[in-house]
Each structure stands twice: as C-alpha cells, then as structure tokens.
PDB file of C-alpha atoms in Angstrom:
ATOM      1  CA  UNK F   1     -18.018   4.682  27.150  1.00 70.00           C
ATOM      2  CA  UNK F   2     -20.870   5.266  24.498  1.00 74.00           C
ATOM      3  CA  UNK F   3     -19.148   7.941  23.053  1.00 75.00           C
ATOM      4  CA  UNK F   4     -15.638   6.841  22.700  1.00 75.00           C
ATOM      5  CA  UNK F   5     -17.631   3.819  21.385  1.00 73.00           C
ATOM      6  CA  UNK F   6     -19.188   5.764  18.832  1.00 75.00           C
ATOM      7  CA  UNK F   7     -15.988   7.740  17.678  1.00 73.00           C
ATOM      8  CA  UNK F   8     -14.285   4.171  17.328  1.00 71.00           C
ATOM      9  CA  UNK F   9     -17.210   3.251  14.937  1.00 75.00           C
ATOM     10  CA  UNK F  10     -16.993   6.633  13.185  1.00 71.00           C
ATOM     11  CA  UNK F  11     -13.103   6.042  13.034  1.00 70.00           C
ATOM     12  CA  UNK F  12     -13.484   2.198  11.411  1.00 67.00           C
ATOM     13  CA  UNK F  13     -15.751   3.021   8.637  1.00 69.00           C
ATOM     14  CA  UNK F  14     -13.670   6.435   8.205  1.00 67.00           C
ATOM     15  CA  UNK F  15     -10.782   3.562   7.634  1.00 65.00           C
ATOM     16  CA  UNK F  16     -13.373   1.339   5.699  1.00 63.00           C
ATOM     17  CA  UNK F  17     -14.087   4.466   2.911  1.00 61.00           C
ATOM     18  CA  UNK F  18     -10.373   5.647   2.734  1.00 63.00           C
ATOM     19  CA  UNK F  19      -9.518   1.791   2.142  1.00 59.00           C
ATOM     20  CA  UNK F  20     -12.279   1.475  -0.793  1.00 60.00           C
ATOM     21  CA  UNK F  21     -11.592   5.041  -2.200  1.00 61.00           C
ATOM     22  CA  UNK F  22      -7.417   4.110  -2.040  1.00 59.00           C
ATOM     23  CA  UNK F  23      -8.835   0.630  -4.529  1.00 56.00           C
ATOM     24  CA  UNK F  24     -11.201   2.495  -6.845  1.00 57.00           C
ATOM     25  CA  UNK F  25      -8.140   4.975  -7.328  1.00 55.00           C
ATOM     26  CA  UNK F  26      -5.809   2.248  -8.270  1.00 51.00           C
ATOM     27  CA  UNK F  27      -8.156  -0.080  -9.973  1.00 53.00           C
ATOM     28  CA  UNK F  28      -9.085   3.369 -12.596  1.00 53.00           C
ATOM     29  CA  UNK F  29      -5.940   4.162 -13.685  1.00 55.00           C
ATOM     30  CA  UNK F  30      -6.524   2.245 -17.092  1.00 57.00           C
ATOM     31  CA  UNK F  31      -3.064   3.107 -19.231  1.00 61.00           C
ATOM     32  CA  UNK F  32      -4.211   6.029 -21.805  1.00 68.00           C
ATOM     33  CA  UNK F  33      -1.272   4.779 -23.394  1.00 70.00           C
ATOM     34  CA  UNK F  34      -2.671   2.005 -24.551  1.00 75.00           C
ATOM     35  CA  UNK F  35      -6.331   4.117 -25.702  1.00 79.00           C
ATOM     36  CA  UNK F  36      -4.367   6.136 -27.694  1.00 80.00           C
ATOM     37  CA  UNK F  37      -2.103   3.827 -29.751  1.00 80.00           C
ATOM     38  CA  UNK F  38      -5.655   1.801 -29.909  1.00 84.00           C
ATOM     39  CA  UNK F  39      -7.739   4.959 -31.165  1.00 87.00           C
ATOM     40  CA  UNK F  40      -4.604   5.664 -33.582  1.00 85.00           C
ATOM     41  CA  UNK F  41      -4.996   1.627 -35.326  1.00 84.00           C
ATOM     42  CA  UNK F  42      -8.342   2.660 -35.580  1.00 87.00           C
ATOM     43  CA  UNK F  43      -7.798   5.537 -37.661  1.00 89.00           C
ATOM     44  CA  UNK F  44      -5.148   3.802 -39.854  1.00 87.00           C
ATOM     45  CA  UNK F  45      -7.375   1.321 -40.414  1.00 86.00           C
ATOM     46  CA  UNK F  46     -10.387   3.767 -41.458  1.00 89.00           C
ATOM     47  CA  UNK F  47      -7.941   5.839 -43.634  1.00 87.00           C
ATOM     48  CA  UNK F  48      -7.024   2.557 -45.059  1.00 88.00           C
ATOM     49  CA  UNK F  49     -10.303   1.561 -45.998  1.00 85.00           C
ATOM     50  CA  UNK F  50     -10.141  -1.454 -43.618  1.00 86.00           C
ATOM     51  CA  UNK F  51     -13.920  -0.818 -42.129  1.00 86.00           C
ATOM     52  CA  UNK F  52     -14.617  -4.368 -41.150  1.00 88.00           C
ATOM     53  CA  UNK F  53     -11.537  -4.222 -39.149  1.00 86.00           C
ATOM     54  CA  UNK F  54     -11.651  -1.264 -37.858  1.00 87.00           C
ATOM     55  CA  UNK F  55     -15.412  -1.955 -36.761  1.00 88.00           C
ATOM     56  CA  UNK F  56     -14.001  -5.196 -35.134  1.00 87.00           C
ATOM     57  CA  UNK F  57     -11.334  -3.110 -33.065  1.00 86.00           C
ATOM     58  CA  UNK F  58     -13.747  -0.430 -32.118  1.00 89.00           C
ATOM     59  CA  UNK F  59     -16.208  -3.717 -30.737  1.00 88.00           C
ATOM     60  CA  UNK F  60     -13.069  -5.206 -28.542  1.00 86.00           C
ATOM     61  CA  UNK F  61     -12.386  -2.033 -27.423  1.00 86.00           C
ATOM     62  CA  UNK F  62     -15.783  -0.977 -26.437  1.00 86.00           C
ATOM     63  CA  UNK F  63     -16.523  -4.634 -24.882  1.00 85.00           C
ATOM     64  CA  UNK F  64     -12.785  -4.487 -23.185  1.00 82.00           C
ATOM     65  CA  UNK F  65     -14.303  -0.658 -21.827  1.00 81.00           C
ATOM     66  CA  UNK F  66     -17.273  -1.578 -20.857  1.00 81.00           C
ATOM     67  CA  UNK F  67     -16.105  -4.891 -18.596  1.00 77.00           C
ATOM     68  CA  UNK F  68     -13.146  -2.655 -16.910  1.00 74.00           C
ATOM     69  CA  UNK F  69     -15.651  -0.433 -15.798  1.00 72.00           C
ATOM     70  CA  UNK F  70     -18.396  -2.604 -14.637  1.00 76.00           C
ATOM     71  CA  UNK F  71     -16.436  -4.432 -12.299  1.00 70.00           C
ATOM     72  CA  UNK F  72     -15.545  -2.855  -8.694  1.00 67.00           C
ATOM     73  CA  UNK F  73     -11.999  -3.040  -7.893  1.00 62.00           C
ATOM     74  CA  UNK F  74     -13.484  -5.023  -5.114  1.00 66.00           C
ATOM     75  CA  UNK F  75     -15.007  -7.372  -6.936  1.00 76.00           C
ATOM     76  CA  UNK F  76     -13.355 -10.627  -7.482  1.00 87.00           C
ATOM     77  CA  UNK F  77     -14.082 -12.615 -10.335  1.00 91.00           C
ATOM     78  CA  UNK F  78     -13.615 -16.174 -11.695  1.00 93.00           C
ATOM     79  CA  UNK F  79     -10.472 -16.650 -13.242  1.00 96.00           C
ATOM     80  CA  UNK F  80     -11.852 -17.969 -16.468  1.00 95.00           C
ATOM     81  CA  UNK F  81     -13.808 -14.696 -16.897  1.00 91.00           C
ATOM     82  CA  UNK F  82     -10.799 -12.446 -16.374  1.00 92.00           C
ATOM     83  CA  UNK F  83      -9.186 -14.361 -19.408  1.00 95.00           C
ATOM     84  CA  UNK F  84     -11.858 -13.975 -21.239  1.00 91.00           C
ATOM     85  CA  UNK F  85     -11.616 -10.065 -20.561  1.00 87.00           C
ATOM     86  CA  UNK F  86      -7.714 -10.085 -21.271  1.00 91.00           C
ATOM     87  CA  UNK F  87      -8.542 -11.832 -24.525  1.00 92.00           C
ATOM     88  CA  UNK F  88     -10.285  -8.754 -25.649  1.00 88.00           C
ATOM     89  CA  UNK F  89      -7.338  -6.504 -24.806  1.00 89.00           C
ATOM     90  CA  UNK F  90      -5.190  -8.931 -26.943  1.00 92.00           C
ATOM     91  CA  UNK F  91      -7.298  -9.429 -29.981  1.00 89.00           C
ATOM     92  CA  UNK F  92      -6.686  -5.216 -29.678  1.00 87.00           C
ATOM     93  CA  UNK F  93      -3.092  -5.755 -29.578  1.00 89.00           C
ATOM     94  CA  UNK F  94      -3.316  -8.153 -32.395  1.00 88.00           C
ATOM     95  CA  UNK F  95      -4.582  -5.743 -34.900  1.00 83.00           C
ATOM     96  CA  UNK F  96      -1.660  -3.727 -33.952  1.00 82.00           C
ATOM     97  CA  UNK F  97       0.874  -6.552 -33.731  1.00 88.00           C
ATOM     98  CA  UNK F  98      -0.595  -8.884 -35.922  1.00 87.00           C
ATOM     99  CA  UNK F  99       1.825 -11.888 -36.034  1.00 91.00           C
ATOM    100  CA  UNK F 100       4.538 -10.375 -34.237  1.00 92.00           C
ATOM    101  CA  UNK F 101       2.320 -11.231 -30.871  1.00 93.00           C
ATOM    102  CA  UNK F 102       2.547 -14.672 -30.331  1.00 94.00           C
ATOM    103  CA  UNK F 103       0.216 -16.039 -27.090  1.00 95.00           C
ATOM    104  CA  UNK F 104       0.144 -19.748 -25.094  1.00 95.00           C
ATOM    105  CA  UNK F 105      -2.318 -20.183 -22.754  1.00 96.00           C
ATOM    106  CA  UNK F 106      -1.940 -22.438 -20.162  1.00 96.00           C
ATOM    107  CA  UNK F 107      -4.764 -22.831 -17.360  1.00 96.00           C
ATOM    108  CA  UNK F 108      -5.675 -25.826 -15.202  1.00 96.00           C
ATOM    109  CA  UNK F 109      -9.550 -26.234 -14.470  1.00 94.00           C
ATOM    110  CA  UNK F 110      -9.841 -26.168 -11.299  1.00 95.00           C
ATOM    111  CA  UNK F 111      -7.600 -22.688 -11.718  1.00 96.00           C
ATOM    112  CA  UNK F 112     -10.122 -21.172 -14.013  1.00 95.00           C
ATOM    113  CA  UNK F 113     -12.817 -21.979 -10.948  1.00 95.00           C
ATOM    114  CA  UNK F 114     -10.235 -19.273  -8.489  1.00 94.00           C
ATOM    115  CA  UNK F 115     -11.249 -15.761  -7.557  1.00 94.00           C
ATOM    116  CA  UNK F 116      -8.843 -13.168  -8.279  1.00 93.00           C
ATOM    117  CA  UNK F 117      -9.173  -8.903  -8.600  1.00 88.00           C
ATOM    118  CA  UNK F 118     -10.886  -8.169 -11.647  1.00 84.00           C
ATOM    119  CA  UNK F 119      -8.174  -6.601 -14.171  1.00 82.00           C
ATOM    120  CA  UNK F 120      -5.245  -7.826 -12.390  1.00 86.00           C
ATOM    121  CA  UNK F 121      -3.745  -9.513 -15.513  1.00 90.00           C
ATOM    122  CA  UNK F 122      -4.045  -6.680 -17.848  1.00 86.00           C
ATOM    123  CA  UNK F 123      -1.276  -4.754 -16.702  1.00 84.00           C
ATOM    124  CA  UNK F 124       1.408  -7.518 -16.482  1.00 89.00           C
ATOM    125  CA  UNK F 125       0.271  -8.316 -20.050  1.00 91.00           C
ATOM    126  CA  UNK F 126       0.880  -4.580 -21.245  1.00 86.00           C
ATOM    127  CA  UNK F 127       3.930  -4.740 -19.586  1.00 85.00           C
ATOM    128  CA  UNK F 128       5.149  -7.505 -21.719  1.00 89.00           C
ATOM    129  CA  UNK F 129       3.888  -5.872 -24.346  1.00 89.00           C
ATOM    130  CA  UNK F 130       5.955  -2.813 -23.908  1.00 84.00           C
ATOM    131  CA  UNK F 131       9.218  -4.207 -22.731  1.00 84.00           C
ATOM    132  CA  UNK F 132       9.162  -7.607 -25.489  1.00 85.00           C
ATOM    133  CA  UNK F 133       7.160  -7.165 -27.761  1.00 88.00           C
ATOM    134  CA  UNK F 134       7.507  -3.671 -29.132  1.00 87.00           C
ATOM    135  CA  UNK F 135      11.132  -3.492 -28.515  1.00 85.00           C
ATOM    136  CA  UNK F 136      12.028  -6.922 -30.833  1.00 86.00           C
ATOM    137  CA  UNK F 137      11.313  -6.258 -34.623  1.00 86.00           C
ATOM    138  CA  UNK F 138      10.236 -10.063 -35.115  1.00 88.00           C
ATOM    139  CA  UNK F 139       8.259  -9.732 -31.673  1.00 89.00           C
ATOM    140  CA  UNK F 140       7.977 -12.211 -29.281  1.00 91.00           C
ATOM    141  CA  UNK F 141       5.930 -14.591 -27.511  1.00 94.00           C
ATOM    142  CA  UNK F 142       3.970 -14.004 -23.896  1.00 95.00           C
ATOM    143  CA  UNK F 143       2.662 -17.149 -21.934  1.00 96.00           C
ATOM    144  CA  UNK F 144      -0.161 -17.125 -19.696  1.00 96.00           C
ATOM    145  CA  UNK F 145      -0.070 -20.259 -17.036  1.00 96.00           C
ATOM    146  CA  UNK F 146      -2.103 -20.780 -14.121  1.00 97.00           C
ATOM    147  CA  UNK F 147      -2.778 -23.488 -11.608  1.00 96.00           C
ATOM    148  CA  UNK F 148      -3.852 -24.168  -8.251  1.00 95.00           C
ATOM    149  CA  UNK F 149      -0.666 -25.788  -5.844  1.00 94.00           C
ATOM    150  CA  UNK F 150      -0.686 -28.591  -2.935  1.00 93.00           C
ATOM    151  CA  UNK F 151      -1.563 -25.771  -0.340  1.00 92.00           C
ATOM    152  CA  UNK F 152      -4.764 -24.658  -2.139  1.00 92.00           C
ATOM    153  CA  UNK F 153      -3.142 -21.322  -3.654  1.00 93.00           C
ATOM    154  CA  UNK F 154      -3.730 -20.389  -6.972  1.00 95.00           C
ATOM    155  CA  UNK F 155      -0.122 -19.085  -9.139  1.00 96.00           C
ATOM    156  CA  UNK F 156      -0.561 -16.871 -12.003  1.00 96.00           C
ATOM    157  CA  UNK F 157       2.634 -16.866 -14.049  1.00 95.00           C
ATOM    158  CA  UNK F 158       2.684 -14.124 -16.727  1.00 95.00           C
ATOM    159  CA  UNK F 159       6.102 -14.606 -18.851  1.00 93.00           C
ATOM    160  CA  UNK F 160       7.469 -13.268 -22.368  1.00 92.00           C
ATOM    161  CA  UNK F 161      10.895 -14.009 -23.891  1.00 89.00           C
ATOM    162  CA  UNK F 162      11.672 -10.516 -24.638  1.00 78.00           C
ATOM    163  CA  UNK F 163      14.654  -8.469 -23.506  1.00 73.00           C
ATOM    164  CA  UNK F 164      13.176  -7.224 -20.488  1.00 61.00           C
ATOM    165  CA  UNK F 165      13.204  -4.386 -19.046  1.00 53.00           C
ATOM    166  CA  UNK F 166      16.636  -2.534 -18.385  1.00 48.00           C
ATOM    167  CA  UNK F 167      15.896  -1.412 -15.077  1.00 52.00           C
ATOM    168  CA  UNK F 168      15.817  -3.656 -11.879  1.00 44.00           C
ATOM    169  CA  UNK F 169      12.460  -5.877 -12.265  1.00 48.00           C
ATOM    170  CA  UNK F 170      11.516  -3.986  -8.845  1.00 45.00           C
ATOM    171  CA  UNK F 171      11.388  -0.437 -10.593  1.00 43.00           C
ATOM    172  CA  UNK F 172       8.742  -0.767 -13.197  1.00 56.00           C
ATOM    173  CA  UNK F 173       5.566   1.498 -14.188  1.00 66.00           C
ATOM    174  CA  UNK F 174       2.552   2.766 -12.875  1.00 68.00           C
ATOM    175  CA  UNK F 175       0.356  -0.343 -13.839  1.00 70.00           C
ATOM    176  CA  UNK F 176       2.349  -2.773 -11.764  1.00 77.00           C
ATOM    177  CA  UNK F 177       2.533  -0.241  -8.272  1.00 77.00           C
ATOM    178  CA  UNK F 178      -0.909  -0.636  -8.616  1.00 77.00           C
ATOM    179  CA  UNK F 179      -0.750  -4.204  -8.966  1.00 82.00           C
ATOM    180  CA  UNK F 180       0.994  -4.642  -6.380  1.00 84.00           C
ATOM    181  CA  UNK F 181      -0.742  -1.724  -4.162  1.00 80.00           C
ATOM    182  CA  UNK F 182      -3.950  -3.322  -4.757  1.00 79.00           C
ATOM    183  CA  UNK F 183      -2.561  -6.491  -3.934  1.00 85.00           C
ATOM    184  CA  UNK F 184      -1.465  -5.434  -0.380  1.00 83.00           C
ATOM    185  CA  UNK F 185      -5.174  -3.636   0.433  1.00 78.00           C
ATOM    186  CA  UNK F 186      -6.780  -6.741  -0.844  1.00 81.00           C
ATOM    187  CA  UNK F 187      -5.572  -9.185   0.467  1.00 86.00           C
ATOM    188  CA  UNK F 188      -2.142  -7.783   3.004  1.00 85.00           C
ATOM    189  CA  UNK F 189       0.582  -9.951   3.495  1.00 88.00           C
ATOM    190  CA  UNK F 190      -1.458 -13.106   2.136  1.00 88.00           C
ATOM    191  CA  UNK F 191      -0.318 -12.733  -1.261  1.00 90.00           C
ATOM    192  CA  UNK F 192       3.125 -12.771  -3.378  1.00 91.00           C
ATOM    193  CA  UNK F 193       3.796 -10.715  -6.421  1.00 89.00           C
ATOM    194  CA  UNK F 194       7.699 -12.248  -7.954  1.00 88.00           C
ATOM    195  CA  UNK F 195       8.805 -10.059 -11.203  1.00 83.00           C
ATOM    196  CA  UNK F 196      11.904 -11.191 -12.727  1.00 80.00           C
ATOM    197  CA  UNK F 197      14.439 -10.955 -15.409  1.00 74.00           C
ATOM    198  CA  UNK F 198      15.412 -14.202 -17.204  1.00 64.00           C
TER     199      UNK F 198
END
C-alpha cells in the first residue's frame, strides 16, 4: 500500500512539473516578429537622427521585456496592471504606426480589480495589429473593453474594424494556440475564448 502510495505521489507531481513546464513553454513564445520590426524602428529612427525617440522606444521596449519576463505564466495579475503592460507594447506600435493606430479603452473598476494570466492580452492585440491594422493604408482602430457580468465573470473583449483575417477565425497563429492552450491548463473548461469575424 505504501509503495503504490508513493508511486501515485511520484506520478502527481510528475503531472504537476509537465503541467508547469507545458505553461512556461507557451507563456515564452514572445512573437520575434514583433522584436524585429521593433529593433528595425529603432534603427530608422537612429539613422534618422531621431535619438530622443529612438531612446523612448528602446525604454518601452526594455520596460515591455523586462515585465514579460518577470511574471510566471502562473502568475495572475490585476487586470489594471496587465493594461498598463499592454500600453507599453502599444506606445511601441505607435512609433511604428503613429496615427494610423487608433486605441479606445474601455474598463469598468471593479474589472480592473480581476485576476487574469499575465500577457494574455498581448497577443490578441498583435493579432489585430497584423490582420487590421497593417493591412488598411489609413489603419484602423482596436478597442479594448472589459467588465465584470451578473454571474461574477470577468469578459475581455478585444475588437478592431479591420478586414480580418481571411481564414476561418478558428485557424489563426501561434500567439492565439497559446492563448487558448494556456487558457485550458489554467483554468480547463472554466473559461471561454469567442474569435470572430464581423
């Protein structure tokens, strides 16, 4: 009894390591897309003679860095400080966009108060980014709601009135598998992740 006791406790944490390994894995897979077309403003900027914002960019990035990497993809954090961290990756974007990103922001209070995955919004943002934004030449607009329903569940709407992507909404990129991945290992079937084409 002892021993298959002991091989069922060697088995669980076994399960406990592959589960937190299987997060860390998704939670790292930061887009290098989006380092290189950062690192490449950067340049233009420097070759420009644009130091002041160039140093700016560098800061946002290095801040943006710096928070996506001190944060365990088990952490959750307050949803007002995961805005805060977006923010950085869009004043980035910004330099690259300038005013062909257009943002609305759109959070209740008591939403700001909710715990959610640290970087969970980035992705869906870059994803609006890539399929609106960069694809219209006058750009586009992305909206950023949240609030917290009758049954105590706080919805995260991430929108854009881009074209959207051609594919099905269901067969998108790396970034939202492991939104949704992370999602399910989190949290399992107490969660809902909609993506649709308006």
């Amino acid at each position: 009894y002892q021993l298959f006791q002991s091989e069922k406790e060697k088995s669980l944490r076994s399960e406990a390591l592959a589960h937190e390994a299987q997060l860390r894995m998704l939670r790292y897979q930061l887009n290098p897309h989006f380092l290189f077309n950062t690192l490449n403003a950067i340049s233009t900027l420097i070759l420009v003679q644009s130091t002041d914002q160039a140093n700016n960019m560098v800061t946002r990035l290095s801040k943006f860095l710096r928070y996506s990497l001190e944060h365990d993809p088990l952490d959750k954090v307050d949803l007002a400080h995961e805005i805060s961290s977006l923010r950085l990756y869009l004043d980035i974007e910004k330099v690259r966009f300038e005013e062909r990103l257009r943002l609305g922001f759109d959070i209740s209070e008591d939403a700001q108060r909710g715990l959610v995955p640290s970087m969970l919004l980035q992705p869906l943002v870059e994803n609006s980014i890539k399929h609106a934004i960069s694809r219209s030449e006058d750009g586009g607009t992305i909206w950023i709601s949240a609030q917290v329903n009758d049954k105590k569940q706080l919805c995260i709407t991430v929108a854009d009135d881009g074209p959207g992507s051609v594919n099905h909404p269901e067969s998108v990129g790396v970034g939202m598998k492991n939104i949704r991945d992370r999602l399910r290992e989190i949290y399992g079937v107490n969660h809902e992740l909609v993506l649709a084409v308006r």
